[in-house]
Amino acid sequence: MTTTMTPKDFATATPSWWCPGCGDYGVLSALKAALAELGKQPKDVAFVSGIGCSGKISGYLHSYAFHGVHGRALPVATAVKLANRDLTVIAAGGDGDGYAIGAGHFLHAVRRNPKMAYVVMDNQTYGLTKGQSSPTSQTGYITGTSPQGNPDAPINGLAVALAAGGTFLARGFSANPKHLVGLMKEAVEHDGFAIVEVMSPCVTYNKINTYAWFKQNVYYLDDGYDATDRVRAFEALTAEGKIPLGVIYREQRPTLETLTHLGATPIVDLRLDPQLRELVAIQDAYA
Amino acid sequence: MSAVESRGAAAAGSDCVIVNDIEIMFGGQAGDGSLTTGDLIAGVFKRMGLEVYTYKDFPSRIRGGHTNYVIRAGEHANYGTADFVDGLIAFDVEAVETHVHELRPGGFVVFDSSSETLPDGVKRDDITWYLVPIGKIAKEEIGLELVRNTVSLGVLARLIGMDPAIVRADVAKVYGRKGERVVDLNLRAIEAGETYVDQHFAEWPSGYGLQGRPDVDRLIMMGNDAIGYGALAAGCRFMAGYPITPATDVLEFMAKFLPRYGGVAIQAEDELAAINMVIGAAFTGVRSMTATSGPGQALMTEAIGLAGVLEIPIVVVECARTGPSTGMPTKTEQSNLNHLIFGGHGEIPKIVLAPGTVEDSFYLSAAAFDLAERYQCPVFVLTEQALCQSKATLPRLDLGRVSVDRGKLVTEPVVFGEYKRFAFTDDGVSPRVTPGLEGGMHLAAGSEHGEAGVITENPKNRARMMEKRMRKLESALAHVPPPLVHGDAKADVAIFGYGANRGPIVEAQRRLAAEGVPTRFLELRTLWPFPEEEVRAFVAGTRAVFVVENNYTGQLDRLVRYVVGPLERMHRVLKYDGRPFRPIEIVEPIRRAAPARGLAEV
Ligand SMILES: Cc1ncc(C[n+]2csc(CCOP(=O)(O)OP(=O)(O)O)c2C)c(N)n1
Ligand code: SF4
Ligand SMILES: [Mg+2]
């Protein structure tokens, strides 16, 4: 069946909860457009989000959506993929969700490399809890819980992922939806764990990393950039100065599904029969 | 020269006493191979047609540290250790010092005298001491000190009359995988041990003798394997776990077998990941489980609440050990009951099952999956170190008794807009779809939601949603595994207990009955929803009630009291030293209370 899908097919009737101007709107519309352009059906999309303003996104994407507990989107999404490898699996969450409370899972999802996309909606603050510093906030960022300035150095999520064996690392900006749609499409198609970190400004609490600040502090990787060069990628990610946007690194490595020897039939479709002869025979080893 | 330095009073003079209940303890340093030998002995006892129970008491370290392995064999299936050890095989002085007081008068000790001498102080004179240079025999006669465990098996076999043909056949079977040379070495080791006894001690010197029976087709299995096997039979095809004693065996079992049935077992980075993975796989429609112990259970608690509010069927095996914190990781306890039932913020329906035998571990583990899917809630299988890491003989397991009832799982397309994932229903259970099904798209949110899944804080909806979810417990009540009554249902002494304590309680009952104190024992196999009706009915007409459990605060006792009210005649029988009850520890408090209340002539 080749029906043409439109972004509207991925819209829900639920009114948005986000502040006007929030960067998360751009992330949502880019996702919807990417899924439509890839011809995905809502029934085949499992969309798992974390907790935060960003985590609300699962309520606005027509799909099998899952809004779990803070920081645990990745283990849930990984298992959804293992349970039914035919699904298109996408996880999304904030910088706090992914790089603070969920940092452990982030590293291990990178190591496992399940085929799924992970969208980190980075606003360099904790939006939902009203503007505390997050793992990506700049040192010195002043908030209610850090009145003397955030003492911690910001985490570089993509560089960490590269070191941990990431196979697809991209960064976009929610104010450039066209570019973002391209990244999302590539991420969904990537045969492995694909991270798209999106600069998604919080207009209410983060008065430093604003749209204007981003416009001045980002640059787009050009055609001459070789995204398969690991060393170049590390340089691009860690260089002082402007923030690179685009696909920063990609490689092919066996997926979790391959390395756990999953069959072609999704686990969820296996027939369950307690009387299987081989099952009964297990007892012989104990006789 | 005689190595028999003193003969126990009971054994002296008598020839062979055929006993039909014997408990052998192997004691030494961890990692010295005594576990393999313990397993071997258990296998031989089984093939001699006896009922076997084993209990491992090992330190929480890999090499070194005192460890002991208890093997009990007899005509009755005793799911627990006896009051006393009959024979101790001690590989070092520490083993003697630690356990000599546990020996039955008339019992015996085999001490490896190769390198250590027994200090005078430890030598009880009411037991028989066999000083055998086990290590030296292994080294000098077989040329390999490693086989000293097998030499000790030869010694023991001769001392208590284990069938030599079966001993040899089992040694050949167990070491067969390691090649002919290893089998041969071990067979020679057996022979050397036997010969030493023949040359140095009189026939049937221990005064113990075991009489075999024809073996029937049975199994010998560890509780944790039975749990894994039950899950596999019930169609569990996804497991995620994080290694923790004493639950790791379940993950190992599933990691071995799941791939053969198309499933997958994942070793997660922590328990937070494990439980969230289980939830993810179950949300997708696969029967899923995890297994953990106290510390891991604590980490899983938040997500279990999520499974409750999302109405996702998951099975969580809790293999309880001593807490709090690290506690004693390899020792048993029942201090997690409160956590399973009441742990977590907010209120969700959950079911807590507790098997009392290895056999029941299989059937309840399998039943957990049907219950989880029928009531779309977390189901716990609660077991303890003393049961889940113990082996026992049991009849073959009947897979015909395992069902796969997936409850209100919808497999035909639904109409989007009409279908409501969290629809209000009479029994509280709503039709459940899984990703990929046409028309069933919805949001599964841990935030409170309406029937269609949309997040809402509407007070009327909130109240109705709470009622709907909690109603599932009432619906489940009539379908959860019922309690079992052991003993004399009309006796005026009542006992409550569950799990690993079933064995010692039943044994205590037998003894009390013989003393003229009949008792009735309600073994609770479902601890939540709490079987209030049965519990209330069970105390009616009793004059004394005993709640037997392995914890300090009387967690089960409080549940019982909540139902039956504050009865003056209720007694707690508690043990929290990390070791399972020996029957005498249950017999005595009941015996003490019985005459005082004029319950029976003792
Ligand atoms: C276990 C737990 N701890 C704390 C919270 C409170 N909390 C909710 S969202 C959030 C931070 C969210 O920050 P981020 O992930 O960056 O998302 P944002 O709101 O900025 O999009 C916190 C701390 C929670 N829900 N759960
Ligand atoms: S608080 Fe910030 S992140 Fe949250 S919705 Fe408003 S603008 Fe967006
Ligand atoms: Mg944030």
Coordinates of N, CA and C and ligand atoms in Angstrom, one line a residue, chain A residues 16-25 52-54 56 123 125-131 200-206, ligand 2:
Chain A
S16 N -1.4 21.5 22.6 CA 0.0 21.6 23.1 C 0.1 22.3 24.4
W17 N 1.0 21.9 25.2 CA 1.2 22.4 26.5 C 2.3 23.4 26.6
W18 N 3.2 23.4 25.5 CA 4.4 24.2 25.5 C 4.1 25.7 25.5
C19 N 5.0 26.5 26.0 CA 5.0 27.9 25.9 C 5.1 28.3 24.5
P20 N 4.4 29.4 24.1 CA 4.6 29.9 22.7 C 6.1 30.2 22.5
G21 N 6.6 29.8 21.4 CA 8.0 30.1 21.0 C 8.9 29.0 21.5
C22 N 8.5 28.0 22.2 CA 9.4 27.0 22.7 C 10.0 26.2 21.5
G23 N 11.3 25.9 21.7 CA 12.0 25.2 20.6 C 11.4 23.8 20.3
D24 N 10.7 23.3 21.3 CA 10.2 21.9 21.1 C 9.2 21.8 19.9
Y25 N 8.5 22.9 19.6 CA 7.5 22.9 18.5 C 8.3 22.5 17.2
G52 N 9.8 15.7 31.2 CA 10.3 17.1 31.1 C 9.3 17.8 30.2
C53 N 9.6 19.1 29.9 CA 8.7 19.7 28.9 C 8.9 19.0 27.6
S54 N 10.1 18.6 27.3 CA 10.4 17.8 26.1 C 9.7 16.5 26.0
K56 N 6.9 15.8 27.0 CA 5.4 15.9 26.6 C 5.2 15.6 25.1
N123 N 17.8 22.2 25.8 CA 17.5 23.6 26.0 C 18.5 24.2 27.1
T125 N 18.7 23.6 30.1 CA 18.1 23.9 31.4 C 17.1 22.9 31.7
Y126 N 16.6 22.9 32.9 CA 15.4 22.0 33.3 C 14.2 22.9 33.1
G127 N 13.5 22.7 32.0 CA 12.3 23.5 31.8 C 11.2 23.2 32.7
L128 N 10.8 21.9 32.8 CA 9.6 21.5 33.5 C 9.7 21.9 35.0
T129 N 10.8 21.8 35.6 CA 10.9 22.1 37.0 C 11.3 23.6 37.2
K130 N 11.2 24.4 36.2 CA 11.3 25.8 36.2 C 12.7 26.4 36.3
G131 N 13.5 25.9 35.4 CA 14.8 26.6 35.1 C 16.0 26.3 35.9
S200 N 17.2 23.4 21.2 CA 15.8 23.6 21.3 C 15.5 24.6 22.4
P201 N 15.7 25.9 22.1 CA 15.7 26.9 23.2 C 14.4 26.9 24.1
C202 N 14.7 27.2 25.3 CA 13.6 27.4 26.3 C 13.4 28.9 26.5
V203 N 12.3 29.4 25.9 CA 12.2 30.9 25.9 C 11.8 31.4 27.2
T204 N 11.3 30.6 28.1 CA 10.8 31.0 29.4 C 11.9 31.1 30.4
Y205 N 12.8 30.1 30.5 CA 13.8 30.1 31.6 C 15.2 30.4 31.1
N206 N 15.6 30.0 29.9 CA 17.0 30.2 29.6 C 17.2 31.5 28.8
Ligands
SF4_2 S1 9.4 26.2 30.0 FE1 10.8 26.3 28.4 S2 11.1 24.3 27.6 FE2 9.3 24.3 28.8 S3 7.6 24.6 27.4 FE3 8.2 26.6 28.1 S4 9.7 27.3 26.7 FE4 9.5 25.2 26.4

